[in-house]
PDB file of C-alpha atoms in Angstrom:
ATOM      1  CA  UNK A1352       2.995 -10.529 -26.260  1.00 42.00           C
ATOM      2  CA  UNK A1353      -0.209 -10.552 -24.230  1.00 51.00           C
ATOM      3  CA  UNK A1354       1.683 -10.793 -20.967  1.00 61.00           C
ATOM      4  CA  UNK A1355       3.996  -7.880 -21.772  1.00 86.00           C
ATOM      5  CA  UNK A1356       1.041  -5.827 -22.989  1.00 89.00           C
ATOM      6  CA  UNK A1357      -0.794  -6.501 -19.735  1.00 90.00           C
ATOM      7  CA  UNK A1358       2.272  -5.588 -17.702  1.00 89.00           C
ATOM      8  CA  UNK A1359       2.532  -2.314 -19.603  1.00 90.00           C
ATOM      9  CA  UNK A1360      -1.164  -1.612 -19.147  1.00 91.00           C
ATOM     10  CA  UNK A1361      -1.027  -2.478 -15.440  1.00 90.00           C
ATOM     11  CA  UNK A1362       1.896  -0.156 -14.732  1.00 86.00           C
ATOM     12  CA  UNK A1363       0.395   2.671 -16.781  1.00 90.00           C
ATOM     13  CA  UNK A1364      -3.101   2.495 -15.288  1.00 90.00           C
ATOM     14  CA  UNK A1365      -1.747   2.099 -11.757  1.00 85.00           C
ATOM     15  CA  UNK A1366       0.393   5.191 -12.297  1.00 84.00           C
ATOM     16  CA  UNK A1367      -2.652   7.119 -13.555  1.00 86.00           C
ATOM     17  CA  UNK A1368      -4.597   6.173 -10.434  1.00 82.00           C
ATOM     18  CA  UNK A1369      -1.881   6.796  -7.856  1.00 76.00           C
ATOM     19  CA  UNK A1370      -0.735  10.040  -9.505  1.00 77.00           C
ATOM     20  CA  UNK A1371      -4.332  11.260  -9.097  1.00 79.00           C
ATOM     21  CA  UNK A1372      -4.876  11.736 -12.817  1.00 86.00           C
ATOM     22  CA  UNK A1373      -8.289  10.299 -12.031  1.00 86.00           C
ATOM     23  CA  UNK A1374     -10.267  11.495  -9.017  1.00 84.00           C
ATOM     24  CA  UNK A1375     -12.511   9.410  -6.755  1.00 86.00           C
ATOM     25  CA  UNK A1376     -15.761   8.768  -8.591  1.00 89.00           C
ATOM     26  CA  UNK A1377     -14.227   9.129 -12.070  1.00 91.00           C
ATOM     27  CA  UNK A1378     -14.977   6.522 -14.712  1.00 93.00           C
ATOM     28  CA  UNK A1379     -12.129   4.798 -16.555  1.00 93.00           C
ATOM     29  CA  UNK A1380     -13.145   4.251 -20.172  1.00 92.00           C
ATOM     30  CA  UNK A1381     -11.562   1.092 -21.516  1.00 92.00           C
ATOM     31  CA  UNK A1382     -11.454   2.220 -25.157  1.00 93.00           C
ATOM     32  CA  UNK A1383      -9.897   5.595 -24.331  1.00 94.00           C
ATOM     33  CA  UNK A1384      -7.164   4.059 -22.187  1.00 94.00           C
ATOM     34  CA  UNK A1385      -6.400   1.426 -24.832  1.00 94.00           C
ATOM     35  CA  UNK A1386      -6.062   4.125 -27.487  1.00 94.00           C
ATOM     36  CA  UNK A1387      -3.894   6.273 -25.249  1.00 93.00           C
ATOM     37  CA  UNK A1388      -1.552   3.354 -24.485  1.00 93.00           C
ATOM     38  CA  UNK A1389      -1.611   2.171 -28.104  1.00 93.00           C
ATOM     39  CA  UNK A1390      -2.827  -1.245 -26.995  1.00 92.00           C
ATOM     40  CA  UNK A1391      -5.766  -3.439 -27.887  1.00 93.00           C
ATOM     41  CA  UNK A1392      -8.706  -3.409 -25.499  1.00 93.00           C
ATOM     42  CA  UNK A1393      -8.115  -6.995 -24.306  1.00 93.00           C
ATOM     43  CA  UNK A1394      -5.055  -6.376 -22.074  1.00 93.00           C
ATOM     44  CA  UNK A1395      -6.622  -3.162 -20.774  1.00 94.00           C
ATOM     45  CA  UNK A1396      -9.840  -5.024 -19.924  1.00 93.00           C
ATOM     46  CA  UNK A1397      -7.900  -7.783 -18.158  1.00 93.00           C
ATOM     47  CA  UNK A1398      -5.893  -5.279 -16.135  1.00 93.00           C
ATOM     48  CA  UNK A1399      -8.989  -3.354 -15.094  1.00 94.00           C
ATOM     49  CA  UNK A1400     -10.514  -6.610 -13.852  1.00 92.00           C
ATOM     50  CA  UNK A1401      -7.331  -7.256 -11.880  1.00 90.00           C
ATOM     51  CA  UNK A1402      -7.460  -3.771 -10.365  1.00 91.00           C
ATOM     52  CA  UNK A1403     -11.075  -4.382  -9.348  1.00 91.00           C
ATOM     53  CA  UNK A1404      -9.961  -7.562  -7.570  1.00 86.00           C
ATOM     54  CA  UNK A1405      -7.185  -5.609  -5.840  1.00 84.00           C
ATOM     55  CA  UNK A1406      -9.580  -2.921  -4.597  1.00 84.00           C
ATOM     56  CA  UNK A1407      -8.279  -0.013  -6.671  1.00 87.00           C
ATOM     57  CA  UNK A1408     -11.317   0.083  -8.949  1.00 92.00           C
ATOM     58  CA  UNK A1409     -15.004  -0.647  -8.528  1.00 91.00           C
ATOM     59  CA  UNK A1410     -17.513  -1.916 -11.082  1.00 91.00           C
ATOM     60  CA  UNK A1411     -20.936  -0.358 -11.516  1.00 87.00           C
ATOM     61  CA  UNK A1412     -23.393  -2.592 -13.332  1.00 80.00           C
ATOM     62  CA  UNK A1413     -23.690  -1.637 -17.004  1.00 78.00           C
ATOM     63  CA  UNK A1414     -21.533   1.445 -16.403  1.00 83.00           C
ATOM     64  CA  UNK A1415     -17.961   0.157 -16.252  1.00 88.00           C
ATOM     65  CA  UNK A1416     -15.069   0.753 -13.857  1.00 92.00           C
ATOM     66  CA  UNK A1417     -14.719   3.709 -11.513  1.00 93.00           C
ATOM     67  CA  UNK A1418     -12.239   5.049  -9.001  1.00 90.00           C
ATOM     68  CA  UNK A1419     -13.868   4.302  -5.613  1.00 89.00           C
ATOM     69  CA  UNK A1420     -15.288   7.240  -3.721  1.00 88.00           C
ATOM     70  CA  UNK A1421     -13.262   7.825  -0.565  1.00 88.00           C
ATOM     71  CA  UNK A1422     -15.253   8.062   2.651  1.00 89.00           C
ATOM     72  CA  UNK A1423     -14.335   8.284   6.356  1.00 89.00           C
ATOM     73  CA  UNK A1424     -16.059   4.970   7.115  1.00 90.00           C
ATOM     74  CA  UNK A1425     -14.348   3.133   4.270  1.00 91.00           C
ATOM     75  CA  UNK A1426     -10.979   4.551   5.291  1.00 92.00           C
ATOM     76  CA  UNK A1427     -11.549   3.416   8.873  1.00 93.00           C
ATOM     77  CA  UNK A1428     -12.531  -0.089   7.799  1.00 94.00           C
ATOM     78  CA  UNK A1429      -9.655  -0.470   5.326  1.00 95.00           C
ATOM     79  CA  UNK A1430      -6.937   0.533   7.774  1.00 96.00           C
ATOM     80  CA  UNK A1431      -8.463  -1.465  10.609  1.00 96.00           C
ATOM     81  CA  UNK A1432      -8.563  -4.563   8.396  1.00 97.00           C
ATOM     82  CA  UNK A1433      -4.986  -3.877   7.271  1.00 96.00           C
ATOM     83  CA  UNK A1434      -3.850  -3.730  10.879  1.00 97.00           C
ATOM     84  CA  UNK A1435      -5.393  -7.109  11.635  1.00 97.00           C
ATOM     85  CA  UNK A1436      -4.223  -8.796   8.437  1.00 97.00           C
ATOM     86  CA  UNK A1437      -0.680  -7.405   8.303  1.00 98.00           C
ATOM     87  CA  UNK A1438      -0.262  -7.728  12.050  1.00 98.00           C
ATOM     88  CA  UNK A1439      -1.038 -11.427  11.836  1.00 97.00           C
ATOM     89  CA  UNK A1440       1.157 -11.800   8.740  1.00 97.00           C
ATOM     90  CA  UNK A1441       4.047 -10.297  10.703  1.00 98.00           C
ATOM     91  CA  UNK A1442       3.422 -12.691  13.575  1.00 98.00           C
ATOM     92  CA  UNK A1443       3.480 -15.654  11.180  1.00 97.00           C
ATOM     93  CA  UNK A1444       6.519 -14.341   9.305  1.00 98.00           C
ATOM     94  CA  UNK A1445       8.508 -14.234  12.546  1.00 98.00           C
ATOM     95  CA  UNK A1446       8.126 -17.992  12.931  1.00 97.00           C
ATOM     96  CA  UNK A1447       8.675 -19.139   9.342  1.00 96.00           C
ATOM     97  CA  UNK A1448      11.107 -16.633   7.813  1.00 97.00           C
ATOM     98  CA  UNK A1449      14.238 -18.001   6.172  1.00 97.00           C
ATOM     99  CA  UNK A1450      17.715 -16.523   5.972  1.00 98.00           C
ATOM    100  CA  UNK A1451      16.886 -15.421   2.428  1.00 98.00           C
ATOM    101  CA  UNK A1452      13.767 -13.657   3.731  1.00 98.00           C
ATOM    102  CA  UNK A1453      15.788 -11.875   6.406  1.00 98.00           C
ATOM    103  CA  UNK A1454      18.345 -10.763   3.850  1.00 98.00           C
ATOM    104  CA  UNK A1455      15.589  -9.446   1.576  1.00 98.00           C
ATOM    105  CA  UNK A1456      13.931  -7.431   4.354  1.00 98.00           C
ATOM    106  CA  UNK A1457      17.236  -5.989   5.533  1.00 98.00           C
ATOM    107  CA  UNK A1458      18.101  -4.983   1.967  1.00 98.00           C
ATOM    108  CA  UNK A1459      14.740  -3.234   1.700  1.00 98.00           C
ATOM    109  CA  UNK A1460      15.425  -1.295   4.891  1.00 97.00           C
ATOM    110  CA  UNK A1461      18.795  -0.210   3.480  1.00 96.00           C
ATOM    111  CA  UNK A1462      17.280   0.871   0.149  1.00 96.00           C
ATOM    112  CA  UNK A1463      14.381   2.633   1.832  1.00 94.00           C
ATOM    113  CA  UNK A1464      16.678   4.735   3.992  1.00 92.00           C
ATOM    114  CA  UNK A1465      18.907   5.538   1.013  1.00 92.00           C
ATOM    115  CA  UNK A1466      16.007   6.647  -1.180  1.00 89.00           C
ATOM    116  CA  UNK A1467      14.565   8.688   1.681  1.00 87.00           C
ATOM    117  CA  UNK A1468      17.809  10.573   2.267  1.00 87.00           C
ATOM    118  CA  UNK A1469      18.275  11.119  -1.492  1.00 85.00           C
ATOM    119  CA  UNK A1470      14.775  12.523  -1.935  1.00 81.00           C
ATOM    120  CA  UNK A1471      13.735   9.811  -4.403  1.00 83.00           C
ATOM    121  CA  UNK A1472      10.030   9.689  -3.643  1.00 80.00           C
ATOM    122  CA  UNK A1473       8.994   7.245  -6.387  1.00 80.00           C
ATOM    123  CA  UNK A1474      11.699   4.722  -5.489  1.00 88.00           C
ATOM    124  CA  UNK A1475      10.991   5.122  -1.775  1.00 88.00           C
ATOM    125  CA  UNK A1476       7.300   4.452  -2.365  1.00 86.00           C
ATOM    126  CA  UNK A1477       8.060   1.342  -4.438  1.00 89.00           C
ATOM    127  CA  UNK A1478      10.270  -0.116  -1.696  1.00 95.00           C
ATOM    128  CA  UNK A1479       7.597   0.642   0.898  1.00 93.00           C
ATOM    129  CA  UNK A1480       5.026  -1.233  -1.180  1.00 92.00           C
ATOM    130  CA  UNK A1481       7.362  -4.193  -1.651  1.00 96.00           C
ATOM    131  CA  UNK A1482       8.159  -4.270   2.074  1.00 98.00           C
ATOM    132  CA  UNK A1483       4.549  -4.717   3.161  1.00 97.00           C
ATOM    133  CA  UNK A1484       3.671  -7.226   0.457  1.00 96.00           C
ATOM    134  CA  UNK A1485       6.862  -9.228   1.077  1.00 98.00           C
ATOM    135  CA  UNK A1486       5.968  -9.807   4.719  1.00 98.00           C
ATOM    136  CA  UNK A1487       2.596 -11.180   3.615  1.00 97.00           C
ATOM    137  CA  UNK A1488       4.396 -13.486   1.181  1.00 97.00           C
ATOM    138  CA  UNK A1489       6.897 -14.674   3.811  1.00 97.00           C
ATOM    139  CA  UNK A1490       4.135 -15.994   6.068  1.00 92.00           C
ATOM    140  CA  UNK A1491       3.351 -18.548   3.331  1.00 91.00           C
ATOM    141  CA  UNK A1492      -0.427 -18.282   3.425  1.00 94.00           C
ATOM    142  CA  UNK A1493      -1.987 -17.724   0.019  1.00 94.00           C
ATOM    143  CA  UNK A1494      -5.127 -16.119   1.422  1.00 95.00           C
ATOM    144  CA  UNK A1495      -3.298 -13.758   3.770  1.00 95.00           C
ATOM    145  CA  UNK A1496      -1.122 -12.673   0.851  1.00 94.00           C
ATOM    146  CA  UNK A1497      -4.134 -12.182  -1.425  1.00 92.00           C
ATOM    147  CA  UNK A1498      -6.202 -10.142   1.023  1.00 93.00           C
ATOM    148  CA  UNK A1499      -3.211  -8.159   2.256  1.00 95.00           C
ATOM    149  CA  UNK A1500      -2.528  -7.083  -1.319  1.00 92.00           C
ATOM    150  CA  UNK A1501      -6.154  -6.068  -1.822  1.00 91.00           C
ATOM    151  CA  UNK A1502      -6.322  -4.071   1.410  1.00 94.00           C
ATOM    152  CA  UNK A1503      -2.909  -2.517   0.853  1.00 93.00           C
ATOM    153  CA  UNK A1504      -3.752  -1.147  -2.582  1.00 89.00           C
ATOM    154  CA  UNK A1505      -7.141   0.109  -1.424  1.00 90.00           C
ATOM    155  CA  UNK A1506      -5.441   1.981   1.419  1.00 92.00           C
ATOM    156  CA  UNK A1507      -2.984   3.483  -1.084  1.00 87.00           C
ATOM    157  CA  UNK A1508      -5.864   5.478  -2.550  1.00 87.00           C
ATOM    158  CA  UNK A1509      -6.211   7.260   0.784  1.00 87.00           C
ATOM    159  CA  UNK A1510      -2.481   7.622   1.319  1.00 84.00           C
ATOM    160  CA  UNK A1511      -1.887   9.203  -2.078  1.00 79.00           C
ATOM    161  CA  UNK A1512      -4.877  11.533  -1.750  1.00 76.00           C
ATOM    162  CA  UNK A1513      -4.553  12.569   1.894  1.00 72.00           C
ATOM    163  CA  UNK A1514      -0.991  12.050   3.133  1.00 62.00           C
ATOM    164  CA  UNK A1515       1.039  15.276   2.915  1.00 52.00           C
ATOM    165  CA  UNK A1516       4.144  13.175   2.242  1.00 50.00           C
ATOM    166  CA  UNK A1517       2.828  12.304  -1.207  1.00 49.00           C
ATOM    167  CA  UNK A1518       1.134  15.598  -2.087  1.00 48.00           C
ATOM    168  CA  UNK A1519       3.640  18.446  -1.580  1.00 47.00           C
ATOM    169  CA  UNK A1520       4.772  20.847  -4.287  1.00 47.00           C
ATOM    170  CA  UNK A1521       8.342  19.889  -3.482  1.00 46.00           C
ATOM    171  CA  UNK A1522       8.456  16.342  -2.102  1.00 47.00           C
ATOM    172  CA  UNK A1523      12.204  16.514  -1.511  1.00 45.00           C
ATOM    173  CA  UNK A1524      11.575  18.949   1.344  1.00 47.00           C
ATOM    174  CA  UNK A1525      10.072  16.057   3.288  1.00 52.00           C
ATOM    175  CA  UNK A1526      12.863  13.582   2.623  1.00 51.00           C
ATOM    176  CA  UNK A1527      15.946  14.359   4.663  1.00 59.00           C
ATOM    177  CA  UNK A1528      17.379  12.263   7.474  1.00 60.00           C
ATOM    178  CA  UNK A1529      15.895   8.731   7.532  1.00 60.00           C
ATOM    179  CA  UNK A1530      16.516   8.662  11.293  1.00 59.00           C
ATOM    180  CA  UNK A1531      13.807  11.325  11.544  1.00 65.00           C
ATOM    181  CA  UNK A1532      11.307   9.271   9.549  1.00 78.00           C
ATOM    182  CA  UNK A1533       8.725   7.543  11.730  1.00 88.00           C
ATOM    183  CA  UNK A1534       7.945   5.105   8.923  1.00 90.00           C
ATOM    184  CA  UNK A1535      11.597   4.115   8.404  1.00 91.00           C
ATOM    185  CA  UNK A1536      12.047   3.610  12.141  1.00 93.00           C
ATOM    186  CA  UNK A1537       8.887   1.533  12.443  1.00 96.00           C
ATOM    187  CA  UNK A1538       9.852  -0.641   9.479  1.00 97.00           C
ATOM    188  CA  UNK A1539      13.176  -1.325  11.175  1.00 97.00           C
ATOM    189  CA  UNK A1540      11.376  -2.296  14.401  1.00 97.00           C
ATOM    190  CA  UNK A1541       9.191  -4.737  12.462  1.00 98.00           C
ATOM    191  CA  UNK A1542      12.187  -6.323  10.744  1.00 98.00           C
ATOM    192  CA  UNK A1543      14.145  -6.586  13.996  1.00 98.00           C
ATOM    193  CA  UNK A1544      11.213  -8.398  15.615  1.00 98.00           C
ATOM    194  CA  UNK A1545      10.899 -10.802  12.673  1.00 98.00           C
ATOM    195  CA  UNK A1546      14.653 -11.476  12.727  1.00 98.00           C
ATOM    196  CA  UNK A1547      14.433 -12.151  16.478  1.00 98.00           C
ATOM    197  CA  UNK A1548      11.527 -14.556  15.845  1.00 98.00           C
ATOM    198  CA  UNK A1549       9.401 -12.524  18.260  1.00 98.00           C
ATOM    199  CA  UNK A1550       5.958 -12.874  16.736  1.00 97.00           C
ATOM    200  CA  UNK A1551       4.084 -10.856  19.346  1.00 98.00           C
ATOM    201  CA  UNK A1552       6.512  -7.959  19.016  1.00 98.00           C
ATOM    202  CA  UNK A1553       6.356  -8.092  15.206  1.00 98.00           C
ATOM    203  CA  UNK A1554       2.560  -8.098  15.260  1.00 98.00           C
ATOM    204  CA  UNK A1555       2.391  -5.165  17.655  1.00 97.00           C
ATOM    205  CA  UNK A1556       4.980  -3.188  15.698  1.00 97.00           C
ATOM    206  CA  UNK A1557       3.070  -3.645  12.450  1.00 97.00           C
ATOM    207  CA  UNK A1558      -0.256  -2.702  14.025  1.00 97.00           C
ATOM    208  CA  UNK A1559       1.337   0.399  15.521  1.00 96.00           C
ATOM    209  CA  UNK A1560       2.859   1.317  12.166  1.00 96.00           C
ATOM    210  CA  UNK A1561      -0.461   1.106  10.329  1.00 96.00           C
ATOM    211  CA  UNK A1562      -2.238   2.989  13.093  1.00 95.00           C
ATOM    212  CA  UNK A1563       0.388   5.751  12.853  1.00 93.00           C
ATOM    213  CA  UNK A1564      -0.286   6.123   9.131  1.00 90.00           C
ATOM    214  CA  UNK A1565      -4.039   6.287   9.660  1.00 92.00           C
ATOM    215  CA  UNK A1566      -3.751   8.674  12.588  1.00 89.00           C
ATOM    216  CA  UNK A1567      -1.395  10.992  10.701  1.00 82.00           C
ATOM    217  CA  UNK A1568      -3.791  11.324   7.789  1.00 78.00           C
ATOM    218  CA  UNK A1569      -6.816  11.761  10.037  1.00 75.00           C
ATOM    219  CA  UNK A1570      -5.082  14.470  12.041  1.00 67.00           C
ATOM    220  CA  UNK A1571      -4.002  16.438   8.993  1.00 49.00           C
ATOM    221  CA  UNK A1572      -7.264  15.931   7.131  1.00 47.00           C
ATOM    222  CA  UNK A1573     -10.263  15.994   9.481  1.00 40.00           C
ATOM    223  CA  UNK A1574     -12.556  15.280   6.532  1.00 44.00           C
ATOM    224  CA  UNK A1575     -10.660  12.089   5.725  1.00 42.00           C
ATOM    225  CA  UNK A1576     -11.593  10.156   8.829  1.00 42.00           C
ATOM    226  CA  UNK A1577     -11.631  10.079  12.605  1.00 43.00           C
ATOM    227  CA  UNK A1578      -9.190   8.587  15.052  1.00 44.00           C
ATOM    228  CA  UNK A1579     -10.960   6.164  17.369  1.00 43.00           C
ATOM    229  CA  UNK A1580      -9.418   5.155  20.732  1.00 41.00           C
ATOM    230  CA  UNK A1581      -8.526   1.469  20.766  1.00 43.00           C
ATOM    231  CA  UNK A1582      -8.670   1.441  16.980  1.00 45.00           C
ATOM    232  CA  UNK A1583      -6.177  -1.372  16.518  1.00 46.00           C
ATOM    233  CA  UNK A1584      -6.199  -3.158  19.855  1.00 43.00           C
ATOM    234  CA  UNK A1585      -6.729  -6.907  19.947  1.00 40.00           C
ATOM    235  CA  UNK A1586      -9.900  -6.487  22.011  1.00 34.00           C
ATOM    236  CA  UNK A1587     -11.838  -4.952  19.117  1.00 31.00           C
TER     237      UNK A1587
END
């Protein structure tokens, strides 16, 4: 019962955050959310602690949990750290992936392209999330997986608030031919490199992919952050 209640609370609160029902700086009141979800406060409290650990919420002493305020410097640091962490995870995955892992990644690419062409934004987003977190899992390093998850979800706050792809009045206008999607193409490049056991290529493809996401948001939203030359190079 507790586990199912926590799963329900997790999905509901995550949806509230990513759908921008709460804005950066807003406080999430445990009792109000529990009442709204018709749950006791215990599973809600546990989930909010989990979301703090994953970077989607912050705790202020004696004040509770808040949606983090989004700043250019934090955005820069989050995406730079993601590039390092996920780039290395991709390198490791290329050397230790199994046939089952390859099949899983290829299935994700197929589903992603299908959802993109069908205009199914929610399903497309879910596959994208699973794709990135699966590569971290494949590299078989508990700490890489843990910190990748934390950085990934923190970066999602910026993506869902600043990326035009997730904030249009009619999202289906942006989902047409998957061959025209930079993200779909870059995911395929990453998978092809992992399948070929080319760690350096996989690492570079992942870094480039994350840089593209950051650069796209920075270019469309000057207030969101700045694009720094050499942002994701190995020399930094």
